[in-house]
mmCIF file of C-alpha atoms and ligand atoms in Angstrom:
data_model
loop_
_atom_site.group_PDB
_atom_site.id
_atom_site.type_symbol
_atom_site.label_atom_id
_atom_site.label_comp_id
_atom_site.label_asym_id
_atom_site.label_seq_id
_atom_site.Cartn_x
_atom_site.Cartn_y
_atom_site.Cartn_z
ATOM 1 C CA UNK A 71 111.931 47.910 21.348
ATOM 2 C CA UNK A 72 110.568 46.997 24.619
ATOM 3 C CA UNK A 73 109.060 50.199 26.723
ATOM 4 C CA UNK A 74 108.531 50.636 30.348
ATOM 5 C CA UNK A 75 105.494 48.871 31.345
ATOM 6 C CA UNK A 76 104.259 51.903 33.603
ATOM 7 C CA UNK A 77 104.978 54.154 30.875
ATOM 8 C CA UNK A 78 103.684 51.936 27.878
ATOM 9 C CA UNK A 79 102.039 54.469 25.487
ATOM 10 C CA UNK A 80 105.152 57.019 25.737
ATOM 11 C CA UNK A 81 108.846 56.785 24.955
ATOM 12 C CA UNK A 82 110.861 54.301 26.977
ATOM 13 C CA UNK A 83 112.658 56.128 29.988
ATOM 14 C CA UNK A 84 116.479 55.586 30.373
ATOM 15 C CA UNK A 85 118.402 57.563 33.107
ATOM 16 C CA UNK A 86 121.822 58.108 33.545
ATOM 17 C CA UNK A 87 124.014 60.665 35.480
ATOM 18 C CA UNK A 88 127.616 61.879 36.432
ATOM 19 C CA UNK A 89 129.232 62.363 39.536
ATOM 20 C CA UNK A 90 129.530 65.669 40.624
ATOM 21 C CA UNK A 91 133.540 65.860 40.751
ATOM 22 C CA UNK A 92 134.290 69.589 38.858
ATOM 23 C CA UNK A 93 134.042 70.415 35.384
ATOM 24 C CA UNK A 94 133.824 67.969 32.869
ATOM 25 C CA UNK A 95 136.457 66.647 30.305
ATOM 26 C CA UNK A 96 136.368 65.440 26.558
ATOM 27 C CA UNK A 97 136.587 62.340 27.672
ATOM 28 C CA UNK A 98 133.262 62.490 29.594
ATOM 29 C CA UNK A 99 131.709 64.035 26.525
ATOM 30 C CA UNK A 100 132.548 61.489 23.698
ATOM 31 C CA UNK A 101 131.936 58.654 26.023
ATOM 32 C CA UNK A 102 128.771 59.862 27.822
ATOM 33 C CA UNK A 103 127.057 63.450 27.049
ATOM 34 C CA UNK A 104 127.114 63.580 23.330
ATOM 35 C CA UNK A 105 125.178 59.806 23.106
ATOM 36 C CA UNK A 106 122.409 61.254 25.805
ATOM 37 C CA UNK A 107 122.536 64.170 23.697
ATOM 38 C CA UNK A 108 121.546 61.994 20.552
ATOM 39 C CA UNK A 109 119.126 60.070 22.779
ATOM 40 C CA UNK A 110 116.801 62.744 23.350
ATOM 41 C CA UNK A 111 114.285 62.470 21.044
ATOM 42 C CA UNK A 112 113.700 58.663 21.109
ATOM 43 C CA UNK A 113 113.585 58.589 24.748
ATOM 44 C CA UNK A 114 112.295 60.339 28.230
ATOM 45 C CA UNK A 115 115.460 61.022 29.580
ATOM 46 C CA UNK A 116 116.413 61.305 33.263
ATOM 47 C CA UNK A 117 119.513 62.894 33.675
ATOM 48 C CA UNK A 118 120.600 63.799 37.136
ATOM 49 C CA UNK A 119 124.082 64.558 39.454
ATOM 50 C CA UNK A 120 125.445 62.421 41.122
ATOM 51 C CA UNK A 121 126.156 64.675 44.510
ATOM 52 C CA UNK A 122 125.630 61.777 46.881
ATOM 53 C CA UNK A 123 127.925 59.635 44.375
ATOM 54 C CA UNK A 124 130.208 61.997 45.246
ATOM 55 C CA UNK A 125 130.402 61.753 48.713
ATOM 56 C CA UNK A 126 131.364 57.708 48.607
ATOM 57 C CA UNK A 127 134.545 58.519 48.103
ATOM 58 C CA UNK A 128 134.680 62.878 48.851
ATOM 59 C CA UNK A 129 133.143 62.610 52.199
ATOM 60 C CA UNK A 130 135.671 64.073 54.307
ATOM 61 C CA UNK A 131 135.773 67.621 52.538
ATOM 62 C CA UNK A 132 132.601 68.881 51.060
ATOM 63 C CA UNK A 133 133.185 72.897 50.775
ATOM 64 C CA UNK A 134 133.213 71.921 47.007
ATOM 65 C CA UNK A 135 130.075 69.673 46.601
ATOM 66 C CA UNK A 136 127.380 72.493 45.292
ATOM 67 C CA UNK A 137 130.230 74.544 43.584
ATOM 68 C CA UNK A 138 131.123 71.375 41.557
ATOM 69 C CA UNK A 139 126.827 70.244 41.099
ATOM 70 C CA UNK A 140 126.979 73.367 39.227
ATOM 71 C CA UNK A 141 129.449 72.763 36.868
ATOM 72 C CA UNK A 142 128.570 69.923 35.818
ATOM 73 C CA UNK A 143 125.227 71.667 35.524
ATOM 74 C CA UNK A 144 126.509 73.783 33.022
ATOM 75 C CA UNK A 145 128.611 71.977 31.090
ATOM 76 C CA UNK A 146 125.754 69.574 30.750
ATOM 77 C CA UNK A 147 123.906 72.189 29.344
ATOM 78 C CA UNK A 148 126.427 73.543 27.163
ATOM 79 C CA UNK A 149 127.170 69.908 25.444
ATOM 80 C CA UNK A 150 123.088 70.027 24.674
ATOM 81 C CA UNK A 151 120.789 68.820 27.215
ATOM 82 C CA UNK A 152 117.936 70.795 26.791
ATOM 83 C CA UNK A 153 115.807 70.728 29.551
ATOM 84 C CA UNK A 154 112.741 71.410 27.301
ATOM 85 C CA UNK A 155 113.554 67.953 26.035
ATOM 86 C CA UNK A 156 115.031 65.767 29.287
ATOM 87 C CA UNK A 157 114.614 65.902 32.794
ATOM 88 C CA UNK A 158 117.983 67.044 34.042
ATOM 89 C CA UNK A 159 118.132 66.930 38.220
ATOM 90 C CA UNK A 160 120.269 66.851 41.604
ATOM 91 C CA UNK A 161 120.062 63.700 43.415
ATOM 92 C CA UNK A 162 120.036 64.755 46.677
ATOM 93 C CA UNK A 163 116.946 67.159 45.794
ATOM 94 C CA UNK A 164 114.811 63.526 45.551
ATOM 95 C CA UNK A 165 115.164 62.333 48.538
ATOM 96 C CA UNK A 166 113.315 59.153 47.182
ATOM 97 C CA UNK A 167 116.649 57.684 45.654
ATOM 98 C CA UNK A 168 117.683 57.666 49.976
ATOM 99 C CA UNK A 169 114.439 56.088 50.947
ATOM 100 C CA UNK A 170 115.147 53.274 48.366
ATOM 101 C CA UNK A 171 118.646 53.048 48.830
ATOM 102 C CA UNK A 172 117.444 51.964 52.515
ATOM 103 C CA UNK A 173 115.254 49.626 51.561
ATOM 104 C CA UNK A 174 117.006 47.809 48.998
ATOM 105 C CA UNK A 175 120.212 47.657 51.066
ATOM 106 C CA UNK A 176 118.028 45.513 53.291
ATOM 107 C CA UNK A 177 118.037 42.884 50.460
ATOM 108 C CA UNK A 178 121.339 42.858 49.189
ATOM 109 C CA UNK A 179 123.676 40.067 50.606
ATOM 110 C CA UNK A 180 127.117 41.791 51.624
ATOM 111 C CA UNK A 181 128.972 38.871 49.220
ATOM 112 C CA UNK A 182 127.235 41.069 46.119
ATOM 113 C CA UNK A 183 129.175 44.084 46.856
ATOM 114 C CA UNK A 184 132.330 42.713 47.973
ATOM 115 C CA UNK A 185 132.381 40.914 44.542
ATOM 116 C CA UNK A 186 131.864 44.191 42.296
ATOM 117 C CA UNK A 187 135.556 44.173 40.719
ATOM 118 C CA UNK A 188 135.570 48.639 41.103
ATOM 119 C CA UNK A 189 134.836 47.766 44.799
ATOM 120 C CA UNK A 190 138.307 45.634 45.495
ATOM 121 C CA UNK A 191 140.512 47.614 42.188
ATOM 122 C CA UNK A 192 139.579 51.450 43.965
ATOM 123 C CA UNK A 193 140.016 50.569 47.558
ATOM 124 C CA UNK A 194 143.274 48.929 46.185
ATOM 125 C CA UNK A 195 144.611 51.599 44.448
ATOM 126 C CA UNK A 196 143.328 54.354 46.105
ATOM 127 C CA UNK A 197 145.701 55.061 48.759
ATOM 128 C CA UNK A 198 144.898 58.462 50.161
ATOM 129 C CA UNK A 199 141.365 58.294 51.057
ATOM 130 C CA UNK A 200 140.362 56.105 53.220
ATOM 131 C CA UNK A 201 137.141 53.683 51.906
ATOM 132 C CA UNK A 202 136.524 51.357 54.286
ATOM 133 C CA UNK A 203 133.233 52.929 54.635
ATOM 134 C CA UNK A 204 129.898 51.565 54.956
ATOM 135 C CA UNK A 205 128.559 54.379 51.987
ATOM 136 C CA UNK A 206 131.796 53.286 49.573
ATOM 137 C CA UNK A 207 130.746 49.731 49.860
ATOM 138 C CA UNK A 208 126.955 50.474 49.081
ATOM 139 C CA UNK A 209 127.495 52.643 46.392
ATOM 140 C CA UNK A 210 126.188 50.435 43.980
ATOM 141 C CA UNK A 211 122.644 49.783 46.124
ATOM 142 C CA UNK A 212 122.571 53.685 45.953
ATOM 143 C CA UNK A 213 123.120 53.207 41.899
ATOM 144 C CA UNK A 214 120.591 50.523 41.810
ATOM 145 C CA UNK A 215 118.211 53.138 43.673
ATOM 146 C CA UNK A 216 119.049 55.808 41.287
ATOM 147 C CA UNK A 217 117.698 53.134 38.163
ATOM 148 C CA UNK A 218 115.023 51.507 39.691
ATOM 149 C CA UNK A 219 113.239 54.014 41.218
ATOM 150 C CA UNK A 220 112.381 55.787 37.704
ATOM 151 C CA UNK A 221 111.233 52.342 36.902
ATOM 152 C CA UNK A 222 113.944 53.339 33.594
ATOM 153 C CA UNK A 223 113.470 50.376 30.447
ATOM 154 C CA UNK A 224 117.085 51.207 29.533
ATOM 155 C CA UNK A 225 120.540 52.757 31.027
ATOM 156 C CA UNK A 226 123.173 53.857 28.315
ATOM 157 C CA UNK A 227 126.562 52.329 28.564
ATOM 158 C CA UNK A 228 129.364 51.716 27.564
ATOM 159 C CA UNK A 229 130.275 47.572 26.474
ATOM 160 C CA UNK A 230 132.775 47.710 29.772
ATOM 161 C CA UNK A 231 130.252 48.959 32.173
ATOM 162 C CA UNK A 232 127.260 46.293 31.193
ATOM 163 C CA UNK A 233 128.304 44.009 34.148
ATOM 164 C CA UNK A 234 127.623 47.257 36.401
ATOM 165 C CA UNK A 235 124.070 46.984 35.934
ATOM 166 C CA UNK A 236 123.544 43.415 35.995
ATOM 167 C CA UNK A 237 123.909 43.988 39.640
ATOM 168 C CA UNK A 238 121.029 46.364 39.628
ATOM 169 C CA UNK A 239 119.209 43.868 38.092
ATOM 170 C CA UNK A 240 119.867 41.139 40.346
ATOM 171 C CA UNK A 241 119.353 43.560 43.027
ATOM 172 C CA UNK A 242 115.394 44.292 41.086
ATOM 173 C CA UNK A 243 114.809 40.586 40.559
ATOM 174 C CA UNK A 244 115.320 39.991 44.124
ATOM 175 C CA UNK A 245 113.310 42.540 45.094
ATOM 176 C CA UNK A 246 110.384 41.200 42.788
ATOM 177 C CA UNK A 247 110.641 37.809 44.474
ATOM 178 C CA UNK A 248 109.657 38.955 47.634
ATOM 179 C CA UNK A 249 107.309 41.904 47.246
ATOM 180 C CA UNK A 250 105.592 42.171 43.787
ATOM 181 C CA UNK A 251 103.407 39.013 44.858
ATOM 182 C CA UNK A 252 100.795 38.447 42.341
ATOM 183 C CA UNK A 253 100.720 42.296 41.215
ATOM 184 C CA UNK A 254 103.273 42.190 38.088
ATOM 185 C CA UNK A 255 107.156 43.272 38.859
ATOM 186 C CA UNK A 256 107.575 46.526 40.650
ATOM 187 C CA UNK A 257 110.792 46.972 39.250
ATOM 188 C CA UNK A 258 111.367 46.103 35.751
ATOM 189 C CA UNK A 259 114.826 45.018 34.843
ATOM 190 C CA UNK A 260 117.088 47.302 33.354
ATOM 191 C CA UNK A 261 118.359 46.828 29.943
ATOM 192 C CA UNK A 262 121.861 47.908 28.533
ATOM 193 C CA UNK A 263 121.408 50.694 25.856
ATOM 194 C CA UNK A 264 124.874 49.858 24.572
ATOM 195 C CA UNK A 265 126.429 52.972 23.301
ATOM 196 C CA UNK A 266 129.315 53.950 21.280
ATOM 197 C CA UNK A 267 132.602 54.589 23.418
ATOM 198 C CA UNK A 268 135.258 55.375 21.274
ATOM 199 C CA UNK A 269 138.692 55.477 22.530
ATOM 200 C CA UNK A 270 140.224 58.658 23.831
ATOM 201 C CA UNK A 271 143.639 59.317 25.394
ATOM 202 C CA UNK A 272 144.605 61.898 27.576
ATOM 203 C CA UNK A 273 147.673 64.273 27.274
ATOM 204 C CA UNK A 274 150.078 61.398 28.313
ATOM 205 C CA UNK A 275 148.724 58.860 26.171
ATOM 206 C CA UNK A 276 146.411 56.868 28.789
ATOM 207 C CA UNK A 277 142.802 56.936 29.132
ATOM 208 C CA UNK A 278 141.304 60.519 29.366
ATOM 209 C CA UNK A 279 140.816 61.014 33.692
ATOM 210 C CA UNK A 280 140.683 63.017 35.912
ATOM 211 C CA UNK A 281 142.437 61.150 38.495
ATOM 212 C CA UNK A 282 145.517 60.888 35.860
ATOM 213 C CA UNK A 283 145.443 65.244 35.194
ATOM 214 C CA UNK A 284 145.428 64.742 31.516
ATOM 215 C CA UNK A 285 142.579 66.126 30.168
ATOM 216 C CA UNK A 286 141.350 68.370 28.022
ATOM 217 C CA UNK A 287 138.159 69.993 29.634
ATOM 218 C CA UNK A 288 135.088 71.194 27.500
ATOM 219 C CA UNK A 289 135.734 74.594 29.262
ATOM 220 C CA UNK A 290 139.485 75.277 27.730
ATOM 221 C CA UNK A 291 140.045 77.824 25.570
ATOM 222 C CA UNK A 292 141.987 77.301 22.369
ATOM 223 C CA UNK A 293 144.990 78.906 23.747
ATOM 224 C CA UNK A 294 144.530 75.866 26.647
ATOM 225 C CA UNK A 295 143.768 73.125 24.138
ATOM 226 C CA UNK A 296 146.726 73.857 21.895
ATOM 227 C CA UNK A 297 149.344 74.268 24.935
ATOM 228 C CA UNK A 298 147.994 71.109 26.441
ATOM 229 C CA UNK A 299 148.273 69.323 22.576
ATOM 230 C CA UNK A 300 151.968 70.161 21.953
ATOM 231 C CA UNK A 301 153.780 68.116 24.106
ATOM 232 C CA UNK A 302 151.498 64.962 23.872
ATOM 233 C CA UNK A 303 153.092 61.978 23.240
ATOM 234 C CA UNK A 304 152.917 59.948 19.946
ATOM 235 C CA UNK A 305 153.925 57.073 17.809
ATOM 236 C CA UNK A 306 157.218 56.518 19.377
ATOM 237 C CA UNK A 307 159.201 55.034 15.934
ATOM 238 C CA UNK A 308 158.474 58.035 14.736
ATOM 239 C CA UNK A 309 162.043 59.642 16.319
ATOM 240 C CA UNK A 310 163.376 61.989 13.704
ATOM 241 C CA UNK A 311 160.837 63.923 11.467
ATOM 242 C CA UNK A 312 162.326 62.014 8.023
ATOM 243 C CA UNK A 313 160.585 58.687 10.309
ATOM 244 C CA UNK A 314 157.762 57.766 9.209
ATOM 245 C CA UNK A 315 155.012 56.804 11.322
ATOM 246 C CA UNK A 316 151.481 54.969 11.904
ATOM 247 C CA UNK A 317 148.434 57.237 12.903
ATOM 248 C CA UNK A 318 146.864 53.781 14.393
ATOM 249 C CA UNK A 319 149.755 53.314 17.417
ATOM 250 C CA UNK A 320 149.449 57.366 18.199
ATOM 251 C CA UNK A 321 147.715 59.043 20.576
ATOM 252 C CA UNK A 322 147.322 62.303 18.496
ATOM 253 C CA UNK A 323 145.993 60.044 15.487
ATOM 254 C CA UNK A 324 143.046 58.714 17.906
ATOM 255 C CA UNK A 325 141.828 61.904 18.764
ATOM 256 C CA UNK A 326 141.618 62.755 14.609
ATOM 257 C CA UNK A 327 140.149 59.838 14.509
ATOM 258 C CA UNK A 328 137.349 61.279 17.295
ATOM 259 C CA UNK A 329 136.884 64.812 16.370
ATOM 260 C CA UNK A 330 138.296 65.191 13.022
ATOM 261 C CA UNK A 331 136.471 65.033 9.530
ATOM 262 C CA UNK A 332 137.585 62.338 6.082
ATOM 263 C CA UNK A 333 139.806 65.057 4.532
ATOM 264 C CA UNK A 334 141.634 65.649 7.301
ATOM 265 C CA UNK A 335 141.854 62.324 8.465
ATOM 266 C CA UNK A 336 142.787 61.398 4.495
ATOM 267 C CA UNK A 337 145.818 64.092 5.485
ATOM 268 C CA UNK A 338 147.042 62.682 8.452
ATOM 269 C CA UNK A 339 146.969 59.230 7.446
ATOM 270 C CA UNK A 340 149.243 59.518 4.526
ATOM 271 C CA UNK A 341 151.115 62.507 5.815
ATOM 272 C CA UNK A 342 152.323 60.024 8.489
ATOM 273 C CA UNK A 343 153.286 57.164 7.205
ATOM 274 C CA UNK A 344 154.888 58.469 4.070
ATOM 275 C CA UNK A 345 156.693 61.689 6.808
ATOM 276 C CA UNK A 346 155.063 64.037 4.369
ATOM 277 C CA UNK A 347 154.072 65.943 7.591
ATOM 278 C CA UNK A 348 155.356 66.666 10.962
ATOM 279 C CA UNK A 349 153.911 65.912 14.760
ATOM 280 C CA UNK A 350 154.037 69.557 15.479
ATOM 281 C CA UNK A 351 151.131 70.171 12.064
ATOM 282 C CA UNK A 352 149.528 67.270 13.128
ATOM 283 C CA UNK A 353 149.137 68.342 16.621
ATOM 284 C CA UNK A 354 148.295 71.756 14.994
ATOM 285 C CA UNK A 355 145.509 70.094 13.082
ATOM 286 C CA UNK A 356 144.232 67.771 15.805
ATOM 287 C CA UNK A 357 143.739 70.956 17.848
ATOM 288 C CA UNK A 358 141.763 72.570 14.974
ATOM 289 C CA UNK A 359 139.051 69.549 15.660
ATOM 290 C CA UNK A 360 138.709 69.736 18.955
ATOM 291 C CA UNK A 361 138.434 73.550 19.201
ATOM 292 C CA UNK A 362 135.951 72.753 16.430
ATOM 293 C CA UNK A 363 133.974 70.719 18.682
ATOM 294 C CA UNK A 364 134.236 72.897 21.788
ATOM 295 C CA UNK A 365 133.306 76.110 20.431
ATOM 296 C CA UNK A 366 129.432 75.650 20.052
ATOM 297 C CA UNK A 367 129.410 74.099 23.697
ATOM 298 C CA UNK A 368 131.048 76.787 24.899
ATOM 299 C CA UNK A 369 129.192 79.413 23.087
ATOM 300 C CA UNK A 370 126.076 77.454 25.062
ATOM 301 C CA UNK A 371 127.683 77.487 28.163
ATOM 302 C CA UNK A 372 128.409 81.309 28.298
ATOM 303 C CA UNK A 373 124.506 82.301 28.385
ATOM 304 C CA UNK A 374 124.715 80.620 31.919
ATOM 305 C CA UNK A 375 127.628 81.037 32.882
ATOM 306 C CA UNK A 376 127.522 84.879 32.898
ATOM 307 C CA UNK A 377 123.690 84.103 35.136
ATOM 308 C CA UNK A 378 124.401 80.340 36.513
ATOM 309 C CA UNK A 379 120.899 81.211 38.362
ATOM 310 C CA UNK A 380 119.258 79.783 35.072
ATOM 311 C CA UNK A 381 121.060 76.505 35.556
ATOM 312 C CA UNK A 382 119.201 76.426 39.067
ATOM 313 C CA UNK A 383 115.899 77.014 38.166
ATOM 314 C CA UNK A 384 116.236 74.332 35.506
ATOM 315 C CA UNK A 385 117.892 71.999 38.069
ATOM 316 C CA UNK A 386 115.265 72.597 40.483
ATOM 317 C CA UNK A 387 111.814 72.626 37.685
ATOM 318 C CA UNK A 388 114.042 69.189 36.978
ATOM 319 C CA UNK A 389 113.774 67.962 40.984
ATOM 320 C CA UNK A 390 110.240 68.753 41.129
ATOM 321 C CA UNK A 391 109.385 66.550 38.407
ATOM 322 C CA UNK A 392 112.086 63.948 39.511
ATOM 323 C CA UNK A 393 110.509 63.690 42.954
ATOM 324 C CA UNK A 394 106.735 63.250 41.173
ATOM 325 C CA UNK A 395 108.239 60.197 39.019
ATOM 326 C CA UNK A 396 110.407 58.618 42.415
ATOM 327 C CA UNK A 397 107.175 59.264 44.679
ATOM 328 C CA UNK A 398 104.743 57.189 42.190
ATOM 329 C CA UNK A 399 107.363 54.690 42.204
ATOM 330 C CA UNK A 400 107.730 54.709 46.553
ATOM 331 C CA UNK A 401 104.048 54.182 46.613
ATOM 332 C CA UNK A 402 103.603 51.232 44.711
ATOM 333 C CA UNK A 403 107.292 50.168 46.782
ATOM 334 C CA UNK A 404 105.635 50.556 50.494
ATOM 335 C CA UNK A 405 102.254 48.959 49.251
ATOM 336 C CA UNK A 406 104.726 46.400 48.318
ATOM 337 C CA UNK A 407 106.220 45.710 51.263
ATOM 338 C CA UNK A 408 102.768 46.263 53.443
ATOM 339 C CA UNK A 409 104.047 49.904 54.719
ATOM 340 C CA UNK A 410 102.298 52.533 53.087
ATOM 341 C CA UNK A 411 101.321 55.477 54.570
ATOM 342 C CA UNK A 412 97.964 54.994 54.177
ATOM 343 C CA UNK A 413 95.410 54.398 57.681
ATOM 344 C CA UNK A 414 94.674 50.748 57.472
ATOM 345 C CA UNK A 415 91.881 49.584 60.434
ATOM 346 C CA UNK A 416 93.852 47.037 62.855
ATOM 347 C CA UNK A 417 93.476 42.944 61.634
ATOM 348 C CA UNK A 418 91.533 40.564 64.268
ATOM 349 C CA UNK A 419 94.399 38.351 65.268
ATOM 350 C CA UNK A 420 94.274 35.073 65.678
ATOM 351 C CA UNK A 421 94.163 34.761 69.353
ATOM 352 C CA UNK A 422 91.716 37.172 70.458
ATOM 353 C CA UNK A 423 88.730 35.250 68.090
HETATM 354 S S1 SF4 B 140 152.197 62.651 12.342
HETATM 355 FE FE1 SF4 B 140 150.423 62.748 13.684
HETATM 356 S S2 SF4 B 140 149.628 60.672 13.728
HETATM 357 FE FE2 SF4 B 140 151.718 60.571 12.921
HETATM 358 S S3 SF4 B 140 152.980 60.151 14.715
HETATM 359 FE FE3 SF4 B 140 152.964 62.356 14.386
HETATM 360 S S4 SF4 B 140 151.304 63.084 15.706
HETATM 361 FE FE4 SF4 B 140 151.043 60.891 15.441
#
């Protein structure tokens, strides 16, 4: 397993974060915060939110920015970051990921962004906002900022978002070829920590998102999570209740396959295609799982909800220690690039020997 360089005789570092856009869903959870929850103890985890992330495309209203950095706060915590274990932070508290952004969007022909496919598909299909803005189009230097400047060996994704970071790799490799000179690469490049993503529809049958309202947050109660269950869609030859059906084509039958253990799974499979059960039980039991699931998070969750102060302080121990790492980093950048801070006596030019 290759390790950071800088960082040689610990664990490798990976970072990721989450824009902060409100509370989070299920969808966030299987795909993103139970892996880095797993990921813990083989790894020195930087986990931060994404605040400035959020303004790319939120710029215009941002009464909501903090209310929402909190949320996500908690619900990190409640899924099982423990900030004993990983360093959990707000990016706009390291004002290092800005200072890098700057310099590396100096590098980074315009023809690199314009190509990232999110870049053309979002300003495409997002109609009411208006992206045509400078920040939007940088986004992913600011991402490439975000990695680099924690020096990070790894970044866990999913298999669709591996192209993502190749950018932030190009972006590193560039960077290398003009500045590291003969002292080693400042940045090392970013590997994929490929992790699970298993497939999870929303409500309506689509991908779990926000921007489609069919989620199932990890803050619903069961009352919620069985009201939003009952009228989700499923196999559609399954029209009468003497049809049999096939868990594999249904919506409901992915999330058992998700959140629900063998027996029950054992259940649903031959209860379907033989129509020993109903949709109605099988919604009953899929909502079983996931209030399974949800409980212990949000038995977690209450200690700070009910004093969200306690989420600060551990966001804010987390920014101290996120602005030590970024600053070590900046230092070796500026010597790189012949602008540190540091007094350095004027050179004898040429001319005036
Ligand atoms: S029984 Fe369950 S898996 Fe089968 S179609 Fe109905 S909801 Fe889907």
């Amino acid at each position: 397993m290759a390790t950071n360089p800088r960082n040689s005789n610990k664990k490798p570092r990976i970072l990721s974060g989450m824009r902060s856009t409100g509370r989070l869903h299920l969808g966030n959870y299987v795909g993103a915060l139970a892996n880095w929850v797993r990921l813990q103890d083989d790894y020195e985890c930087y986990f931060f939110i994404a605040d400035w992330h959020a303004l790319t495309s939120d710029y215009a209203d941002t009464s909501r920015v903090k209310a929402n950095t909190i949320e996500v706060a908690l619900d990190y915590l409640a899924a099982g970051l423990d900030p004993e274990r990983s360093t959990l932070f707000i990016q706009s508290h390291v004002p290092q990921h800005a200072e890098l952004h700057l310099l590396l969007s100096m590098i980074t022909p315009l023809g690199w962004l314009e190509r990232v496919p999110t870049y053309k598909e979002q300003r495409d299909n997002i109609k009411d906002k208006d992206l045509g803005t400078y920040g939007f189009l940088g986004y992913p230097v600011l991402q490439a900022a975000d990695i680099l400047i924690y020096q990070a060996a790894y970044v866990p994704v999913g298999e669709d978002q591996v192209s993502h970071l190749e950018l932030t790799r190009e972006i590193a490799r560039r960077f290398n070829m003009f500045y590291a000179g003969g002292r080693g690469d400042i940045f090392p490049e970013p590997q994929p920590l490929l992790t699970p993503t298993p497939k999870l529809p929303g409500t309506d049958g689509r991908k779990m998102s926000k921007s489609y309202g069919n989620t199932i947050l990890l803050t619903d109660p069961e009352p919620v999570v069985r009201q939003k269950l009952k009228p989700m869609v499923t196999d559609p030859a399954r029209v009468r209740r003497s049809d049999p059906g096939n868990p594999d084509v249904c919506p409901v039958g992915d999330l058992h396959k998700v959140f629900s253990d063998r027996a029950t799974l054992a259940k649903v499979d031959a209860g379907c295609r033989t129509a020993g059960i109903g949709c109605i039980e099988c919604k009953g039991w899929a909502a079983d799982s996931v209030v399974s699931v949800l409980n212990p998070l949000q038995e977690r969750r209450k200690k700070y909800e009910d004093n969200p102060k306690l989420a600060w302080e551990v966001l804010d121990a987390g920014s101290a220690k996120a602005r030590r790492a970024s600053e070590s980093t900046m230092k070796e950048v500026r010597d790189a690039m012949g602008m540190s801070k540091d007094y350095e006596p004027p050179a004898k030019s040429a001319t005036s020997e």
